[in-house]
XYZ file of C-alpha atoms in Angstrom:
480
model
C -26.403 22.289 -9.728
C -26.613 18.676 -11.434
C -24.433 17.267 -9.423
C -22.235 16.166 -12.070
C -19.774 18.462 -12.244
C -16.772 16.092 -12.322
C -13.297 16.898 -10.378
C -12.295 20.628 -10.939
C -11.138 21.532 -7.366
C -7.356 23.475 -6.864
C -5.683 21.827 -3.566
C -5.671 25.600 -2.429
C -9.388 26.261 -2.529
C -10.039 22.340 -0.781
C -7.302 23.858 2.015
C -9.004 27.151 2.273
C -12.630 25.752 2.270
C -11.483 23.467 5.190
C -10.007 26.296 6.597
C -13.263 28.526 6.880
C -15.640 25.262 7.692
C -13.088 24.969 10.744
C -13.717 28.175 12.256
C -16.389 27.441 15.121
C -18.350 30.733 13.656
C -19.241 29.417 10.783
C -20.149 25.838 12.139
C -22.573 27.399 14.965
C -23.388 30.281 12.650
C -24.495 28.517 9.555
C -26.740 30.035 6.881
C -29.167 28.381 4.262
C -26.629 29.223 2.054
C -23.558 28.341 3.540
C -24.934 24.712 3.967
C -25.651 24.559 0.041
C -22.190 25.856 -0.698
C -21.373 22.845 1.899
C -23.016 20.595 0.166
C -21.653 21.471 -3.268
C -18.493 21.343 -1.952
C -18.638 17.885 -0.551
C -19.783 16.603 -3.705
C -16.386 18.129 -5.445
C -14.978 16.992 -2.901
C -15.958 13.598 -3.370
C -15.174 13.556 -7.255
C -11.486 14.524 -6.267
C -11.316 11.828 -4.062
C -12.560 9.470 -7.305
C -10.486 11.202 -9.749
C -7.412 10.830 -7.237
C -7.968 7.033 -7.519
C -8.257 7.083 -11.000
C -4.351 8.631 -10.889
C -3.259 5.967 -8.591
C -4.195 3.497 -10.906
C -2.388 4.746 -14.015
C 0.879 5.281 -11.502
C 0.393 2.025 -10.034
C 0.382 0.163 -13.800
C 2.894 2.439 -14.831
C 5.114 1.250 -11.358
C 4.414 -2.225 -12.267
C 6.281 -1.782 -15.734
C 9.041 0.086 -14.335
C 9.461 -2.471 -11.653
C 9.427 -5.330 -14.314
C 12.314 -3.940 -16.543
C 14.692 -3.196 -13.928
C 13.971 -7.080 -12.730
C 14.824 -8.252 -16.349
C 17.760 -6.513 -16.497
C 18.672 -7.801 -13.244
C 18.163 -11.167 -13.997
C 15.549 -12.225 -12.115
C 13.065 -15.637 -13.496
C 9.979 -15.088 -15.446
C 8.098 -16.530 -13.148
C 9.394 -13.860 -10.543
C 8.562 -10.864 -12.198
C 6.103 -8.027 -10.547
C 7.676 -9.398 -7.069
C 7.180 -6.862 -4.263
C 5.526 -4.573 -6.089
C 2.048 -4.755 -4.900
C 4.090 -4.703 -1.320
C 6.057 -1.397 -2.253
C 1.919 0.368 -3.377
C 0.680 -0.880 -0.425
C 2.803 0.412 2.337
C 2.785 3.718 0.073
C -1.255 3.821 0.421
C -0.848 3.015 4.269
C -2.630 -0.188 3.348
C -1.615 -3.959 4.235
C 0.783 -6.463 1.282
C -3.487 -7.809 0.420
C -4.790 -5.049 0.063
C -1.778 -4.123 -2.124
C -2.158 -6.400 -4.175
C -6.211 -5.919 -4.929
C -5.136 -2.686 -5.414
C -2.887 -3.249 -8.077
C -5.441 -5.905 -9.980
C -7.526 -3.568 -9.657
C -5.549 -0.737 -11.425
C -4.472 -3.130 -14.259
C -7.945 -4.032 -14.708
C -8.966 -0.732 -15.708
C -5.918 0.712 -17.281
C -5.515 -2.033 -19.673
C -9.211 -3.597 -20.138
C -11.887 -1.403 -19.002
C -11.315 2.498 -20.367
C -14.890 3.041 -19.727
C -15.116 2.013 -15.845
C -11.942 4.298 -15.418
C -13.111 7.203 -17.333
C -16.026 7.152 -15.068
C -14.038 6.702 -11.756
C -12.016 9.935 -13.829
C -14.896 11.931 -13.881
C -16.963 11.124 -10.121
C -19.016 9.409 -11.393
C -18.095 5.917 -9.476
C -15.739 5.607 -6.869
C -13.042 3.391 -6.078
C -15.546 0.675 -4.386
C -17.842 0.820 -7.168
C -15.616 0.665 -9.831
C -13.767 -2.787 -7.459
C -17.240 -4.300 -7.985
C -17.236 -4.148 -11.919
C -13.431 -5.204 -12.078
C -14.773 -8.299 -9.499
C -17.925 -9.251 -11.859
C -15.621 -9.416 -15.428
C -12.686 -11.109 -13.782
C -13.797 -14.372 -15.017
C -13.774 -13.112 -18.670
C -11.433 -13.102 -21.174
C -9.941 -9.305 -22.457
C -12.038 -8.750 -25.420
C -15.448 -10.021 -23.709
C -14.407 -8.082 -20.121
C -13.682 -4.622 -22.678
C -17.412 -5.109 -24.285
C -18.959 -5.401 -20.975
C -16.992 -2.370 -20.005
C -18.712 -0.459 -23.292
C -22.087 -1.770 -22.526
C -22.028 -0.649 -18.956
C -20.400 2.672 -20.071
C -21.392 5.961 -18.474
C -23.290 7.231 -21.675
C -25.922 4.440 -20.854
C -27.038 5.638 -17.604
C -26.069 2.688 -16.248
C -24.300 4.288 -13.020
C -27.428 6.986 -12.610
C -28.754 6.457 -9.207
C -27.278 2.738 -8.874
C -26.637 1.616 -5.552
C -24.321 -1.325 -5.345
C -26.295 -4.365 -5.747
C -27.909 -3.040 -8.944
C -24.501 -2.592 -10.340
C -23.649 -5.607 -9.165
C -26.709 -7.187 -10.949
C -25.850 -4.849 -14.628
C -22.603 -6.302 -14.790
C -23.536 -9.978 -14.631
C -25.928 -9.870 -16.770
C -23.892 -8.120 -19.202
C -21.492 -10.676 -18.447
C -23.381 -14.019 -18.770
C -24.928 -12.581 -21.768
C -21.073 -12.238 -23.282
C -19.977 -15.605 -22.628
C -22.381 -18.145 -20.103
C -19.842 -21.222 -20.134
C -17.232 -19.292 -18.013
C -19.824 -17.302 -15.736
C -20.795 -21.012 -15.146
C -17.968 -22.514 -14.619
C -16.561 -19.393 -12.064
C -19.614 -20.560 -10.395
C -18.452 -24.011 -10.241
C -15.107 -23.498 -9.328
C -15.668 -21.050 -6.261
C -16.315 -23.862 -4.231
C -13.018 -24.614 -3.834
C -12.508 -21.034 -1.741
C -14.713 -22.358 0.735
C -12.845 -21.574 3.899
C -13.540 -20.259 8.124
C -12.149 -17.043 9.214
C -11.765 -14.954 12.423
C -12.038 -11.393 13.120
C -12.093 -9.285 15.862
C -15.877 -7.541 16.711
C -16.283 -4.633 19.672
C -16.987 -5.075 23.488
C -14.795 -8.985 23.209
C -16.689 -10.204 20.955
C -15.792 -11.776 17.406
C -17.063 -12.856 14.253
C -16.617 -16.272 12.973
C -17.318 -16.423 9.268
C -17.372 -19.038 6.553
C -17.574 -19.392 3.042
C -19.824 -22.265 1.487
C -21.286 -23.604 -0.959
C -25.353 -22.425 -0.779
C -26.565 -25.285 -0.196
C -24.237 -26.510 2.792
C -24.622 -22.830 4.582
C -28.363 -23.031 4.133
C -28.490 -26.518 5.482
C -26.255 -25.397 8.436
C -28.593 -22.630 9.368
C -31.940 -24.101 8.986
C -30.097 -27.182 11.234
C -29.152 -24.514 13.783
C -32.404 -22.832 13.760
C -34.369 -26.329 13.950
C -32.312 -27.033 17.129
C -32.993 -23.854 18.488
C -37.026 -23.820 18.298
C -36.906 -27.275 19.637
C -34.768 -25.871 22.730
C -36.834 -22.771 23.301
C -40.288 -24.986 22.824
C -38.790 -26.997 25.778
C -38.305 -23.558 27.923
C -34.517 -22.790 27.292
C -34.781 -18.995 28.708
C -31.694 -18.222 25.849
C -32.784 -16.083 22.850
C -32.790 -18.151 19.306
C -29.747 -16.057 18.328
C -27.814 -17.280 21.760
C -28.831 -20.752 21.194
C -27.671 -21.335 17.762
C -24.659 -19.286 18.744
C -23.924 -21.896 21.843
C -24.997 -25.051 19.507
C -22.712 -23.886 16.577
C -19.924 -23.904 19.175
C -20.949 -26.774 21.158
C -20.912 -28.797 18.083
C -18.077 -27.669 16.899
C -15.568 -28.189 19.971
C -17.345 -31.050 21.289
C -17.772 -28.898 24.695
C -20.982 -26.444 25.616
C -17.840 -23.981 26.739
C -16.053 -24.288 23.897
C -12.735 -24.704 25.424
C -10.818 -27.719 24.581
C -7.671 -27.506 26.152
C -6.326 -24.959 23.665
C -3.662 -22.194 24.648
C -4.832 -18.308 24.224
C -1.496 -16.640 26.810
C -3.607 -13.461 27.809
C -1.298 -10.764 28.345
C -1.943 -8.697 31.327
C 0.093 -7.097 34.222
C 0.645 -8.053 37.929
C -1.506 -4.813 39.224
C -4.501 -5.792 37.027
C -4.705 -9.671 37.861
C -3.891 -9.350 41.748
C -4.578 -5.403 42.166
C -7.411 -4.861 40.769
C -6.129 -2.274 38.694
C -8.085 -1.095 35.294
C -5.266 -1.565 33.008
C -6.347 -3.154 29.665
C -4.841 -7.076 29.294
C -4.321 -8.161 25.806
C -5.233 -11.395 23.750
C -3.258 -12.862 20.777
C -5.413 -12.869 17.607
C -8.052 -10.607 19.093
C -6.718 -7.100 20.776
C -7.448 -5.183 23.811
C -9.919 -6.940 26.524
C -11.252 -4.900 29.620
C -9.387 -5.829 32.890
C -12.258 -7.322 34.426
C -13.219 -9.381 31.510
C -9.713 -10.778 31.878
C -10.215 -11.214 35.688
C -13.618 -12.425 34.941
C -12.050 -15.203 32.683
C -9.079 -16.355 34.754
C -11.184 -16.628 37.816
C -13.994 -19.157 36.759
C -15.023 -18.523 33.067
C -17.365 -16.528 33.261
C -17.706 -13.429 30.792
C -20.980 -12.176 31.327
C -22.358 -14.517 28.065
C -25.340 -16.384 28.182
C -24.644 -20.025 29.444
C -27.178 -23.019 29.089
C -27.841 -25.966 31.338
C -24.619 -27.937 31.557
C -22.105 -25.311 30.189
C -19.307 -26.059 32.080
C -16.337 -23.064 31.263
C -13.709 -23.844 33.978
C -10.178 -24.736 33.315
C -6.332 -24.945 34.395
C -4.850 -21.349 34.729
C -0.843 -21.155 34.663
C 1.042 -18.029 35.116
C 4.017 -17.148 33.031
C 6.026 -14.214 34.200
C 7.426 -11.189 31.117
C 9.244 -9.140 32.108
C 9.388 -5.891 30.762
C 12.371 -2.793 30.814
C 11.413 0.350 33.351
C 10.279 3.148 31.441
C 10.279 1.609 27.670
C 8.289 -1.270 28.545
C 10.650 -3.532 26.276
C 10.532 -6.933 26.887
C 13.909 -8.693 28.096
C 15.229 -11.430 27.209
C 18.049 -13.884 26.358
C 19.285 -15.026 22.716
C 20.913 -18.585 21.260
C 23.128 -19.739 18.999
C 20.904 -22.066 16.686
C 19.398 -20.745 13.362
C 16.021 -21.598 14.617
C 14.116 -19.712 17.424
C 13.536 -21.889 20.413
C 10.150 -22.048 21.729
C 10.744 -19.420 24.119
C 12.123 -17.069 21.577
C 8.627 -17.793 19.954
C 6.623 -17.373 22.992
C 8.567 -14.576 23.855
C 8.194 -13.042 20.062
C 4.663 -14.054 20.030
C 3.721 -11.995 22.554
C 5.429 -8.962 22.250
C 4.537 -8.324 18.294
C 0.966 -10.160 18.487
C 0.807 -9.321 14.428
C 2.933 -9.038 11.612
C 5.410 -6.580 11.865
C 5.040 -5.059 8.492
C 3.621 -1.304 8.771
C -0.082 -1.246 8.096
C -0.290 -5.396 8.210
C -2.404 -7.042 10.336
C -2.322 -10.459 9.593
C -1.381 -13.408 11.986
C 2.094 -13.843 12.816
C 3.162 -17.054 10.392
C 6.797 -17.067 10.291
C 9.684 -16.264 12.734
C 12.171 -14.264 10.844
C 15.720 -12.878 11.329
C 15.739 -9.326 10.562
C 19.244 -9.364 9.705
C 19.142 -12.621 7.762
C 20.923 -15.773 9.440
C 22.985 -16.623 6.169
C 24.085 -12.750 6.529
C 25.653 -13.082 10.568
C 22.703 -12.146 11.859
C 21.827 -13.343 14.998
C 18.897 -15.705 16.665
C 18.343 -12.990 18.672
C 15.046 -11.324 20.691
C 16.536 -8.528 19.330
C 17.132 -9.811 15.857
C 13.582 -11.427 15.182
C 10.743 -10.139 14.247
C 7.009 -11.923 13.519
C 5.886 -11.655 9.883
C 2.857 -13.274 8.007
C 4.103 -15.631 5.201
C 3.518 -13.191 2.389
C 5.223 -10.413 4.293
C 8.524 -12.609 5.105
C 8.594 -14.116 1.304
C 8.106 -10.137 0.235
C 11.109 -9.446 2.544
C 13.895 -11.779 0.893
C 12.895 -10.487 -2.493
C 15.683 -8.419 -4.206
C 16.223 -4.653 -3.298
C 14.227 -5.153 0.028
C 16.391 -4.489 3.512
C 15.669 -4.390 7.003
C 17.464 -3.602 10.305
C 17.511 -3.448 13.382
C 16.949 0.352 14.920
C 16.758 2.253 18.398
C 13.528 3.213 19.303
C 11.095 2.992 22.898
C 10.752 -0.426 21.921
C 11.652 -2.933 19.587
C 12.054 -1.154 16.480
C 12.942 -2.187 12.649
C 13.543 -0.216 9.464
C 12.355 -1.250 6.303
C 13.531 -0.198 3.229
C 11.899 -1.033 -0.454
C 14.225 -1.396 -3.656
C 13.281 2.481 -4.495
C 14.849 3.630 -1.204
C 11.680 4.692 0.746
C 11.831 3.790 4.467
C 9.502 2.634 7.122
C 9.490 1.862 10.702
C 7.635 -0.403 12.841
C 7.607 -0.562 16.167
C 6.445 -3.153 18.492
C 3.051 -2.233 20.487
C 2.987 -1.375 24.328
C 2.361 -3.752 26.233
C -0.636 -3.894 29.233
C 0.920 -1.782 31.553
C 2.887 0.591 29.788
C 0.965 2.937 28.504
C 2.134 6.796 26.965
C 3.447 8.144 30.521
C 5.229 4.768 30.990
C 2.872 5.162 34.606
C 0.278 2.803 35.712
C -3.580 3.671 35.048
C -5.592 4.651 37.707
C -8.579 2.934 38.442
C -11.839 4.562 37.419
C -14.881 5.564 39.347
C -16.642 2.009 37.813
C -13.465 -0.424 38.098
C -13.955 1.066 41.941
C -17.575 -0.200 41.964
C -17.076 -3.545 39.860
C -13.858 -4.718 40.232
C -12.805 -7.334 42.522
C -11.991 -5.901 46.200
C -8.384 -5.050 46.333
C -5.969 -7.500 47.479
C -2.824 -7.551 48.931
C 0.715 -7.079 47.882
C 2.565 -9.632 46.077
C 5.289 -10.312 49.072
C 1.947 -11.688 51.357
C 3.085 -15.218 52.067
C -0.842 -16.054 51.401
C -1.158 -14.487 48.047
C 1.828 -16.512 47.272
C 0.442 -19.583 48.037
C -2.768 -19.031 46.760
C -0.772 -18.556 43.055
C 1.116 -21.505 43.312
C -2.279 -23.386 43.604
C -3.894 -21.619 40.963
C -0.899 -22.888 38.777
C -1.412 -26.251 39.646
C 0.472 -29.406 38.627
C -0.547 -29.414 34.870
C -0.935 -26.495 32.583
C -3.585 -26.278 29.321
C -4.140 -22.607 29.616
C -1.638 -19.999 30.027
C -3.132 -16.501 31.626
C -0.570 -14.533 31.338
């Protein structure tokens, strides 16, 4: 076969296919032939999954319209058209209100400017990330320069033969400065103003800490980083050159080799794994899971295992703040107040229990502090009635045709509903502690070995005295 066969799969021959491939037989059993015919089929497979996007696309333009007229006839400002409607495709995809909204530039892109790059997608012959990176190159140009790109790069050209990313990447600037150099220029120019830092989480409590530059400041902050790191290794630092522009970048960042400067992070964790011993997973705001003896590790002295140089000094002021939770749901309890803002307990309180935006499929940092039932509406300031939402996600919220309510559920629990009636529910995630059976984990054979010795019951009139130094007079760091 050529492997261009384009989509031409029935959804009953994918379902039976997956059927057979299931059956433990053939998987331990497998012929030559059978692992052709496997082969072929995940190459149709893949074109379906290309073609599919290629659908989306057209529905999600053709949304967009339908969206637009009904806010026209409702009355709603120019300027305010196409509201909520890269919200409403999102949470339909299962993907966050950002990813929404590429998603929908994305779709208009090649719908209304670029028939070539979506024929292609139509056919297999680039996929939805491919075809992202063409949209991404022409965005700067206008629509009759973008739609002669899109011809010159057009399948018929074997531009997309064998292609990885960064040669496609390389076609359609070219293609691009060659239609009009000025504006690939000036897009040059003005992306310095998206310079910006961001955070995400990375495996085993780790993270990465990424920023956007211009060239020539990131390649002056490296080579300054790797400069300092020579000289520190030439002078017998035992730390790799990795670890030791790691520590400096830090260092010289927070003014402290620790890097802790008095800032709040309220790790979550229960009573059994800080005094216990117990293997039960704590939680930190902005990152996710941590092991229990990283947390212990942490609250006890600092130390997490990472390199350290001379004169890293990690201690700090612990304070305990109680939560307490409902038996069996794992709900936290609290009280409510009359004002229309939360108090800072509310927002502790909040905080802690929703750690991101409460949108389905959102991740984003909790930004605002809104009532689910709106205050102007009688609804309440209220643990019950609030909810933590991103900005976009709480501006999406008060747009026309959008609802949401309160609902039973294990735990906190909302309903939202879009202006075309579809629902969805979000509910808040367990805390440390409260895990599917509601019961509390059992240590494992390496917590046994590792973990701090077990220590005594909370009612020990030592233990309790021991806490109320660790809490100490002033707090700059809660634990939990």
């Amino acid at each position: 076969m050529d492997g261009k066969q384009g989509p031409g799969v029935a959804l009953e021959e994918v379902l039976g296919v997956a059927a057979r491939v299931s059956d433990r037989s053939l998987a331990t059993g497998m012929t030559a032939a059978d692992s052709a015919v496997v082969i072929d089929w995940l190459r149709q497979l893949e074109d379906l999954k290309s073609a599919a996007a290629a659908l989306q696309a057209r529905l999600s333009v053709a949304f967009d319209l339908a969206q637009r007229r009904e806010q026209v006839s409702a009355g709603m400002p120019a300027d305010h058209l196409g509201a909520g409607v890269a919200a409403q495709i999102a949470l339909a995809r299962r993907e966050s209100p950002a990813k929404g909204g590429r998603l929908l530039g994305l779709a208009k892109a090649l719908v209304t400017e670029m028939p070539h790059t979506l024929a292609a997608l139509e056919t297999g012959q680039l996929n939805e990330w491919r075809a992202s990176l063409l949209v991404r190159e022409t965005a700067c140009l206008s629509a009759a320069d973008r739609a002669a790109v899109d011809e010159e790069l057009a399948a018929d050209t074997c531009t997309f033969d064998g292609a990885g990313d960064r040669a496609l990447v390389a076609a359609a600037r070219a293609a691009a400065y060659r239609r009009d150099p000025r504006t690939v220029t000036e897009r040059a120019a003005h992306a310095e103003a998206e310079r910006h830092v961001s955070l995400r989480p990375a495996p085993d409590t780790m993270c990465y800490l990424t920023a956007l530059l211009p060239v020539a400041a990131g390649v002056a902050v490296h080579a300054a980083l790797t400069r300092h790191a020579d000289a520190a290794r030439s002078a017998g630092d035992p730390r790799s050159r990795g670890q030791l522009m790691a520590d400096t970048l830090v260092e010289r960042t927070t003014g402290r080799a620790g890097g802790i400067s008095g800032v709040e992070i309220q790790l979550v964790m229960t009573d059994r794994t800080l005094f216990q011993g117990d293997s039960e997973p704590a939680i930190l705001p902005g990152y996710g899971v941590v092991p229990a003896r990283w947390a212990r590790a942490l609250l006890k002295d600092g130390d997490t295992g990472t390199a350290a140089g001379p004169g890293d000094e990690r201690a700090f002021t612990t304070w305990l703040r109680r939560l307490y939770t409902a038996p069996g749901t794992g709900e936290l309890i609290g009280m409510d107040s009359r004002a229309r803002l939360f108090p800072p307990g509310h927002r502790r309180f909040i905080q802690a229990r929703d750690h991101t935006c409460r949108t389905p499929y959102c991740d984003a940092p909790i930004r605002h502090l809104d009532h689910i039932i709106p205050w102007h509406d009688g609804g309440p300031t209220s643990l019950g009635n609030g909810a933590g939402l991103c900005e976009a996600c709480n501006h999406t919220k008060e747009t026309p045709g959008w609802n949401a309510q309160p609902r039973p559920g294990p735990r906190h629990t909302l309903q939202l509903t879009t202006p075309t009636g579809h629902s969805y529910h979000s509910t808040a995630p367990p805390l440390p502690g409260m895990g599917p059976a509601h019961q509390p984990r059992r240590r494992s054979e390496e917590d046994r070995i590792t973990a701090d010795p077990p220590r005594p019951p909370l009612r020990s009139r030592k233990l309790r005295h021991r806490a109320k130094l660790l809490v100490g007079p002033r707090a700059t760091r809660p634990a939990a």
